[in-house]
Short mmCIF file of C-alpha atoms in Angstrom, two decimals:
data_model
loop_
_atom_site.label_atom_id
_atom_site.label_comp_id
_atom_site.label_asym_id
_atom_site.label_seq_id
_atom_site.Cartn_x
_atom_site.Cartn_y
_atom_site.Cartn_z
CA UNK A 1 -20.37 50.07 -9.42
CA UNK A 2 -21.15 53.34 -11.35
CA UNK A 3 -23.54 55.46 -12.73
CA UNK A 4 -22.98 57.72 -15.78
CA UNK A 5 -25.21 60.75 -16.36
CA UNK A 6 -25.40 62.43 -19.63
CA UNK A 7 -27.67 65.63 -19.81
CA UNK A 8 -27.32 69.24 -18.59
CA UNK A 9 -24.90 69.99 -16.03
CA UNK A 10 -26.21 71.49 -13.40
CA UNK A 11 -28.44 68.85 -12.65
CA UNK A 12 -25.80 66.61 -12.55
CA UNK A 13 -23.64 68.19 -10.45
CA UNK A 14 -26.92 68.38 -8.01
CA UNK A 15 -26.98 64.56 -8.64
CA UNK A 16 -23.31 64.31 -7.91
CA UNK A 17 -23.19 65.70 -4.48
CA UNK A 18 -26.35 63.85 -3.60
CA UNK A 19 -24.80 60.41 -4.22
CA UNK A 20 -21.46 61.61 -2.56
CA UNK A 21 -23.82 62.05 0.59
CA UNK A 22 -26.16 59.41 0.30
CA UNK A 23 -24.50 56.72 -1.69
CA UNK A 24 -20.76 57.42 -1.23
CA UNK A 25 -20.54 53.42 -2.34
CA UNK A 26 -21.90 54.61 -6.01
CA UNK A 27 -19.37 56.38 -8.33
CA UNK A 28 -21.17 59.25 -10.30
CA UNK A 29 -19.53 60.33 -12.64
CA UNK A 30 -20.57 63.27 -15.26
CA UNK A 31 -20.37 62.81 -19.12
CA UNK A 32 -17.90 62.53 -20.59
CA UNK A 33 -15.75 61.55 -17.91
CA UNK A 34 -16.60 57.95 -17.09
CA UNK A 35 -14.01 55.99 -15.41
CA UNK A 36 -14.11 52.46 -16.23
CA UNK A 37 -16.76 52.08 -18.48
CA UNK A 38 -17.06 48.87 -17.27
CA UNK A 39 -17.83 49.59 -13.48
CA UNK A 40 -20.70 51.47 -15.16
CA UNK A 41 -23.74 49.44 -14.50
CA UNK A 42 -26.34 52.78 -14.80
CA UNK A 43 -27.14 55.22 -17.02
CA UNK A 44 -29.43 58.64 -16.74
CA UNK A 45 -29.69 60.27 -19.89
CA UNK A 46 -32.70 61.85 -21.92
CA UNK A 47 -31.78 60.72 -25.54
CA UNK A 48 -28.54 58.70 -25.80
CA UNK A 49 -26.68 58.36 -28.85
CA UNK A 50 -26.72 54.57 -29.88
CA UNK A 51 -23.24 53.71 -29.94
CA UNK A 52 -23.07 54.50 -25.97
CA UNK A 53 -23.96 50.62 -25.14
CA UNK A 54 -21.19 49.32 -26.62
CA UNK A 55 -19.09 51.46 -24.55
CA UNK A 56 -20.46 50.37 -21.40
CA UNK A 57 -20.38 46.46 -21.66
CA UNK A 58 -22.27 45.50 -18.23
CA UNK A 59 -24.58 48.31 -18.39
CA UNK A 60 -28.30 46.89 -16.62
CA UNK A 61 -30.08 50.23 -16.86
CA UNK A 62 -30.90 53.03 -18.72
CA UNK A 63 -33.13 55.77 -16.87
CA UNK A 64 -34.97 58.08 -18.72
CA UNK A 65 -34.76 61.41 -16.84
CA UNK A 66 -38.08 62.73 -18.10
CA UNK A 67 -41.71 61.26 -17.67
CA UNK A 68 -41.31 59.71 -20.85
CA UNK A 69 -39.68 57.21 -23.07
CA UNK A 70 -41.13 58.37 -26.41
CA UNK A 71 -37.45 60.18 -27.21
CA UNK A 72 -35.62 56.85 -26.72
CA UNK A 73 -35.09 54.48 -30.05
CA UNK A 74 -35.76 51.43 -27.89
CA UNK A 75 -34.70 49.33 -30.97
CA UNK A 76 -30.94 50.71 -30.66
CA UNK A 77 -31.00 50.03 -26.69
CA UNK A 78 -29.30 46.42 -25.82
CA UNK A 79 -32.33 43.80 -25.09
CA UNK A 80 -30.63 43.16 -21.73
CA UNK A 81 -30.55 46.72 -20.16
CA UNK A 82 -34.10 47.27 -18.55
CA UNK A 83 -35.47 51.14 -19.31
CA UNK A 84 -37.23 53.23 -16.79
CA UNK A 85 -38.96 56.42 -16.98
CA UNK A 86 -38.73 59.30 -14.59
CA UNK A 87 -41.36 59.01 -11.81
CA UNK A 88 -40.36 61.96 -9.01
CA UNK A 89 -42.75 63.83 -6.60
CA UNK A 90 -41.38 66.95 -7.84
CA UNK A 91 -42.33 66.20 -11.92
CA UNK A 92 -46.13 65.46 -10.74
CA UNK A 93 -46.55 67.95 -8.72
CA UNK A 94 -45.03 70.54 -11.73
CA UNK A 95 -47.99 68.73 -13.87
CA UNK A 96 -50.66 68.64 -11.31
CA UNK A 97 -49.70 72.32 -11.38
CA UNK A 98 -50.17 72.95 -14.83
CA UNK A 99 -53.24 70.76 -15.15
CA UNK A 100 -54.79 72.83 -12.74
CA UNK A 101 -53.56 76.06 -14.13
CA UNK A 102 -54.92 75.35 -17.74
CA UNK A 103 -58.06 73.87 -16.59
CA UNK A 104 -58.59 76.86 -14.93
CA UNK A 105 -57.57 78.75 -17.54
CA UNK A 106 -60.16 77.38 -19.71
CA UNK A 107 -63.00 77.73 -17.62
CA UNK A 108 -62.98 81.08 -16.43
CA UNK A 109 -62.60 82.21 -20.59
CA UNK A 110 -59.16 83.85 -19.59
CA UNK A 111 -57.42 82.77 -23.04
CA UNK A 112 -60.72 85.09 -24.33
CA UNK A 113 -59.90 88.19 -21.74
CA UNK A 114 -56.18 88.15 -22.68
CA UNK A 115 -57.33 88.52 -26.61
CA UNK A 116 -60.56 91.33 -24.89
CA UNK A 117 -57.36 92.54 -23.33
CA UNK A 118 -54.88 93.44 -26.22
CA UNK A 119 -57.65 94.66 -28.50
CA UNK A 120 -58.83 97.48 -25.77
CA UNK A 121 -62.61 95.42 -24.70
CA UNK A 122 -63.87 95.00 -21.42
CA UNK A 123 -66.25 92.20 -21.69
CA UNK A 124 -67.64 90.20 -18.91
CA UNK A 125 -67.98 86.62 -20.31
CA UNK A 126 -70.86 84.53 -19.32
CA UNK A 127 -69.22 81.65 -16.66
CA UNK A 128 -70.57 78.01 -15.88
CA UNK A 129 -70.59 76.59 -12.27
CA UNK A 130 -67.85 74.00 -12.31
CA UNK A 131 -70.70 71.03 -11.54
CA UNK A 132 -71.44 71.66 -15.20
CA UNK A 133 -68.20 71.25 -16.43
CA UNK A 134 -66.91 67.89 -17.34
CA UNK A 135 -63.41 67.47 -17.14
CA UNK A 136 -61.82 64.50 -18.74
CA UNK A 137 -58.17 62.97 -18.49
CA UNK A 138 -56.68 61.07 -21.50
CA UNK A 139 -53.93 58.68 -19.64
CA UNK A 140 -54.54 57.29 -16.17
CA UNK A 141 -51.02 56.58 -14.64
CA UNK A 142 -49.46 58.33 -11.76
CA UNK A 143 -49.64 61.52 -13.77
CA UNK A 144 -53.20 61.13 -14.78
CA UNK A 145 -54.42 60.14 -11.42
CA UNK A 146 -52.88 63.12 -9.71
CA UNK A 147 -54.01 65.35 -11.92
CA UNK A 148 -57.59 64.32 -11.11
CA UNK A 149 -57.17 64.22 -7.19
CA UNK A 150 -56.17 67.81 -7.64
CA UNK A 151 -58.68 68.77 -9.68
CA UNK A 152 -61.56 66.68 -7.99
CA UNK A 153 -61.32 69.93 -5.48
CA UNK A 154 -62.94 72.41 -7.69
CA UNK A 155 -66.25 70.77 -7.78
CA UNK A 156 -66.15 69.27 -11.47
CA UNK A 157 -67.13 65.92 -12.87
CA UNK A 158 -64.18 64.09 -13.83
CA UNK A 159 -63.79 61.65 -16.30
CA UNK A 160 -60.78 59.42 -17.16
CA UNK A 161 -59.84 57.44 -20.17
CA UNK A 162 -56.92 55.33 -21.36
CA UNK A 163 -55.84 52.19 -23.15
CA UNK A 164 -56.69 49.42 -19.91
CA UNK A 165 -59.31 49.78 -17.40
CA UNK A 166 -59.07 51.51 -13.92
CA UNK A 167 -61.03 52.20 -11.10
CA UNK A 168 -60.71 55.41 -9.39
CA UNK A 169 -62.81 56.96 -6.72
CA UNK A 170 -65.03 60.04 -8.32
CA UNK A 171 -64.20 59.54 -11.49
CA UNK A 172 -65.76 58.17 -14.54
CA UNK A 173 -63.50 55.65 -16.02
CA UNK A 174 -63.53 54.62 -19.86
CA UNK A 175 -61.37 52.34 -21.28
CA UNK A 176 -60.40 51.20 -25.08
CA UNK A 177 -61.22 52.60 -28.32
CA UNK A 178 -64.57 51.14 -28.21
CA UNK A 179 -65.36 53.08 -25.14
CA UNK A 180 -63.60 56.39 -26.53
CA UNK A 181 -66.70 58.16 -28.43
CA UNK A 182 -68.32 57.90 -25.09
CA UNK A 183 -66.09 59.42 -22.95
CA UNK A 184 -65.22 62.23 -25.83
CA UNK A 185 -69.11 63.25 -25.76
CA UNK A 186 -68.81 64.01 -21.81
CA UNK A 187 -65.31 66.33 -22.19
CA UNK A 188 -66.33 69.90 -21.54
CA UNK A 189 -62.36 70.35 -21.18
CA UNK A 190 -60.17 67.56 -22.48
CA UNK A 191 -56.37 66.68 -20.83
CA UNK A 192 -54.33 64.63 -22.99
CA UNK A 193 -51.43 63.13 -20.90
CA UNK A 194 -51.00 60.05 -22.59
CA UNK A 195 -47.49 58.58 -23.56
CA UNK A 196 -46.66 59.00 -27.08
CA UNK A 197 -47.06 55.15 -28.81
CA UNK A 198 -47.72 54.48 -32.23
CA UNK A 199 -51.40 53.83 -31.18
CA UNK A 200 -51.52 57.58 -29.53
CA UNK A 201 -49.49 59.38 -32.44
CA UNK A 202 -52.33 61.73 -33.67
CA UNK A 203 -54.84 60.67 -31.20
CA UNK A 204 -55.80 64.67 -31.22
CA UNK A 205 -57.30 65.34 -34.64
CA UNK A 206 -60.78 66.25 -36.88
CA UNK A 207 -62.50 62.83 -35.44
CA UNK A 208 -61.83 63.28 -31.96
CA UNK A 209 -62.71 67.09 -32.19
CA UNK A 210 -65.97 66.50 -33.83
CA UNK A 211 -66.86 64.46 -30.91
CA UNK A 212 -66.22 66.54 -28.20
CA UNK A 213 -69.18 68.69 -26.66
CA UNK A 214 -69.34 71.82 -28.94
CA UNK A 215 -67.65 74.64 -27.73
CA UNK A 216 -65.61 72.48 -25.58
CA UNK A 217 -61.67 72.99 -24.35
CA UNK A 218 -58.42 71.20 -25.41
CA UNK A 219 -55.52 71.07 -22.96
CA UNK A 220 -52.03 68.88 -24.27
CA UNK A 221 -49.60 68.90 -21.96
CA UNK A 222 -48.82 65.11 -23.23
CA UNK A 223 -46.84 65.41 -26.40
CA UNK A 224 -46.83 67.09 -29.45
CA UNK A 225 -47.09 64.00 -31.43
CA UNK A 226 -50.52 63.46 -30.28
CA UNK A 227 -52.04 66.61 -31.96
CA UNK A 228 -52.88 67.27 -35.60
CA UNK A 229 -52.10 70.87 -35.79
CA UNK A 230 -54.29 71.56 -38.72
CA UNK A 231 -56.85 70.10 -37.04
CA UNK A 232 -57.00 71.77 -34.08
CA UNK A 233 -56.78 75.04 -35.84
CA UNK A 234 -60.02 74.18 -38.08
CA UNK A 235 -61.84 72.57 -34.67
CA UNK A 236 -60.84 76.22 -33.25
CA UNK A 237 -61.39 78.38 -36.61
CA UNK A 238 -64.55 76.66 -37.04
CA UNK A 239 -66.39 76.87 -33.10
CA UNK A 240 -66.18 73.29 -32.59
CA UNK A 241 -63.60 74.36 -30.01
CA UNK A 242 -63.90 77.18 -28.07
CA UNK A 243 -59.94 77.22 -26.89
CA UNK A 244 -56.69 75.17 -26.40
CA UNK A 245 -54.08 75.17 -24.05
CA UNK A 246 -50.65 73.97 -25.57
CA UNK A 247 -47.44 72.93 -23.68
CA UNK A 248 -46.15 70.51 -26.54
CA UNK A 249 -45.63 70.73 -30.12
CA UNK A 250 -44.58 68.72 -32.58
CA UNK A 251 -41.20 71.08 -33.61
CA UNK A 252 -40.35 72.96 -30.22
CA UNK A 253 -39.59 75.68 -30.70
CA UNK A 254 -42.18 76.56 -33.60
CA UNK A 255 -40.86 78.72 -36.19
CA UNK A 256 -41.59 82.62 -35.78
CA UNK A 257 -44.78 82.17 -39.21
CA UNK A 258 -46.43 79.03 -36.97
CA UNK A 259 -49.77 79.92 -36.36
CA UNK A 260 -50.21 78.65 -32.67
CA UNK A 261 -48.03 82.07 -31.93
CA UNK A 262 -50.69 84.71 -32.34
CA UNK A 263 -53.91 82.62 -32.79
CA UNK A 264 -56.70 84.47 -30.20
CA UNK A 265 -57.92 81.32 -29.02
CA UNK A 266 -54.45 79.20 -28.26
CA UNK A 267 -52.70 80.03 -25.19
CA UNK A 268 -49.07 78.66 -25.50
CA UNK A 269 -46.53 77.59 -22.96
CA UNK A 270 -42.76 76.22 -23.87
CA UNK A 271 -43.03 73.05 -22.71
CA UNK A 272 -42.50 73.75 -18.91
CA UNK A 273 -45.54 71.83 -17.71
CA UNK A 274 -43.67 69.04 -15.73
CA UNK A 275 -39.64 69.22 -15.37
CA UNK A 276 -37.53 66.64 -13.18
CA UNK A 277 -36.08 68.95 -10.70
CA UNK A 278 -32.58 68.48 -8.98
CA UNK A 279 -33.67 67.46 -5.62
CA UNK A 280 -36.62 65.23 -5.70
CA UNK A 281 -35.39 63.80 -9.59
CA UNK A 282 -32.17 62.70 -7.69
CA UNK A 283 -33.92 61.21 -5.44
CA UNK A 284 -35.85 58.85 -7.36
CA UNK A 285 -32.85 57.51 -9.54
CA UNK A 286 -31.30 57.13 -6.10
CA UNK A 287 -33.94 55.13 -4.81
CA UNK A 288 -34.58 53.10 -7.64
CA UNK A 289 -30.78 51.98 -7.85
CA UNK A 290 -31.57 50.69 -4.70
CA UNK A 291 -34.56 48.78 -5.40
CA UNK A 292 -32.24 47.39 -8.38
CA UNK A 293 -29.72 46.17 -5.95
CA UNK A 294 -32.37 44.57 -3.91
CA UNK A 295 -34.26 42.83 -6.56
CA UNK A 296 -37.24 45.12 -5.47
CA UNK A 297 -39.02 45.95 -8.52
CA UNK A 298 -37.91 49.71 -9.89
CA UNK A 299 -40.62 52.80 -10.19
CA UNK A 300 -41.44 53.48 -13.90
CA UNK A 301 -40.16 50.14 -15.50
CA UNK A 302 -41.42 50.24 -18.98
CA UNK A 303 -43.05 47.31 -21.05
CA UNK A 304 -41.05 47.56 -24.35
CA UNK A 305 -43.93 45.49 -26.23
CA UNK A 306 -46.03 48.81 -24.78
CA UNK A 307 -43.38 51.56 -25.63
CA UNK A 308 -44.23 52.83 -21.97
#
């Protein structure tokens, strides 16, 4: 029994030496050096080409090695092979990070001191209290959640939203598109984390803008599917926004003319909000291999009818 991972080295080779320790009964090998293909019965890749399955005939899972699934063309991978996404310690605690960091960000106006900053003005901005600052998180999985226990800290009113209803303590929870307007009026600062689905793609344009709090901030450390860049620059052009903090875009890297580079109110980050790390990532797959042999249900199984 085998696993095959395809993606950056180094990582591997972390992975490599981890299941020589800890799982000396798993081959790992490193791509493309397989062995038998068909001892191969797991593979960790981000974005596999299609014609790997037919290589490896008794493949039974693929794991995604990010948070997502959304880079996957679930239609090419074999009905039979069950797909999991990446959920480590180490990835939320990189986004927990960088939730906190850009939330932060936005409420003490630094994305308006760096732009006092380069034009030679020193201009104390006016500050709220963070009790009257609403914070709301688009996406309430492990990610999500996190995110708001962190954040729950600082003292502001949290608000969560996503596609099913949940309950979670000190938060307001919103659920469906019929409950959406709702929550949108209450975002001072607005997280997106939400996978990217068909029902998600865009979810960040001119309607939900106009229905945000004026002056409020934008934080997308989801995907860059989910914004409409025009949008967002109009929303931030116009005042409906007062800022935005961007980790994802929809071509990465943007070309050197994009606007996001130099616009005074977007602070930009290249897409290092949440990365699976070498330790902790090889961890997981580790552990969820075993929960595979022991017919223990795996962390991060996706819902194909779902896309996440």
């Amino acid at each position: 029994m085998s696993v095959l991972y395809k993606s950056e080295s180094d990582r591997g080779r972390a992975w490599q030496a981890l299941f020589a320790d800890h799982a000396p009964d798993i081959g790992f090998h490193l791509w493309p050096e397989m062995g038998d293909p068909a001892a191969i019965r797991y593979l960790a890749a981000w974005a596999p080409a299609a014609d790997i399955f037919a290589a490896l005939p008794n493949l039974e899972v693929l794991f995604s090695i990010g948070a997502g699934v959304d880079q996957l063309d679930l239609s090419q991978v074999p009905q039979s092979v069950a797909v999991v996404r990446m959920v480590e310690a180490g990835l939320t605690e990189g986004m927990v990070e960088y939730a906190v960091f850009a939330t932060l960000a936005l409420h003490r106006r630094v994305i308006d001191y760096i732009s006092d900053q380069r034009q030679g003005r020193w201009q104390p901005a006016r500050l709220v209290p963070p009790a009257k600052r609403r914070v709301g998180v688009m996406g309430l999985g492990v990610l999500g959640q996190a995110v708001l226990a962190r954040l729950s800290a600082f003292g502001f009113p949290l608000l969560g939203w996503s596609r099913t209803p949940h309950t979670i303590a000190g938060v307001d929870c919103y659920a469906g598109r019929e409950q959406l307007p709702d929550f949108l009026a209450q975002c001072d600062i607005l997280i997106c984390l939400l996978p990217l689905t068909p029902e998600t793609r865009g979810i960040l344009c001119r309607e939900t803008f106009d229905q945000l709090p004026e002056g409020a901030g934008l934080i997308n450390a989801g995907r860059g599917g989910h914004l409409i860049e025009s949008d967002l620059l109009d929303a931030l052009d116009g005042g409906r926004l007062a800022g935005a903090v961007l980790d994802v875009l929809n071509s990465e890297p943007p070309p050197a003319t994009h606007p996001f580079w130099r616009h005074p109110k977007i602070l930009l980050t290249p897409h290092v909000a949440s990365m699976t790390t070498a330790d902790t990532g090889g961890q997981a797959l580790l552990d969820n291999i075993r929960r595979h042999q022991a017919g223990i249900p795996m962390q991060g199984l996706i819902r194909r009818d779902l896309g996440y």
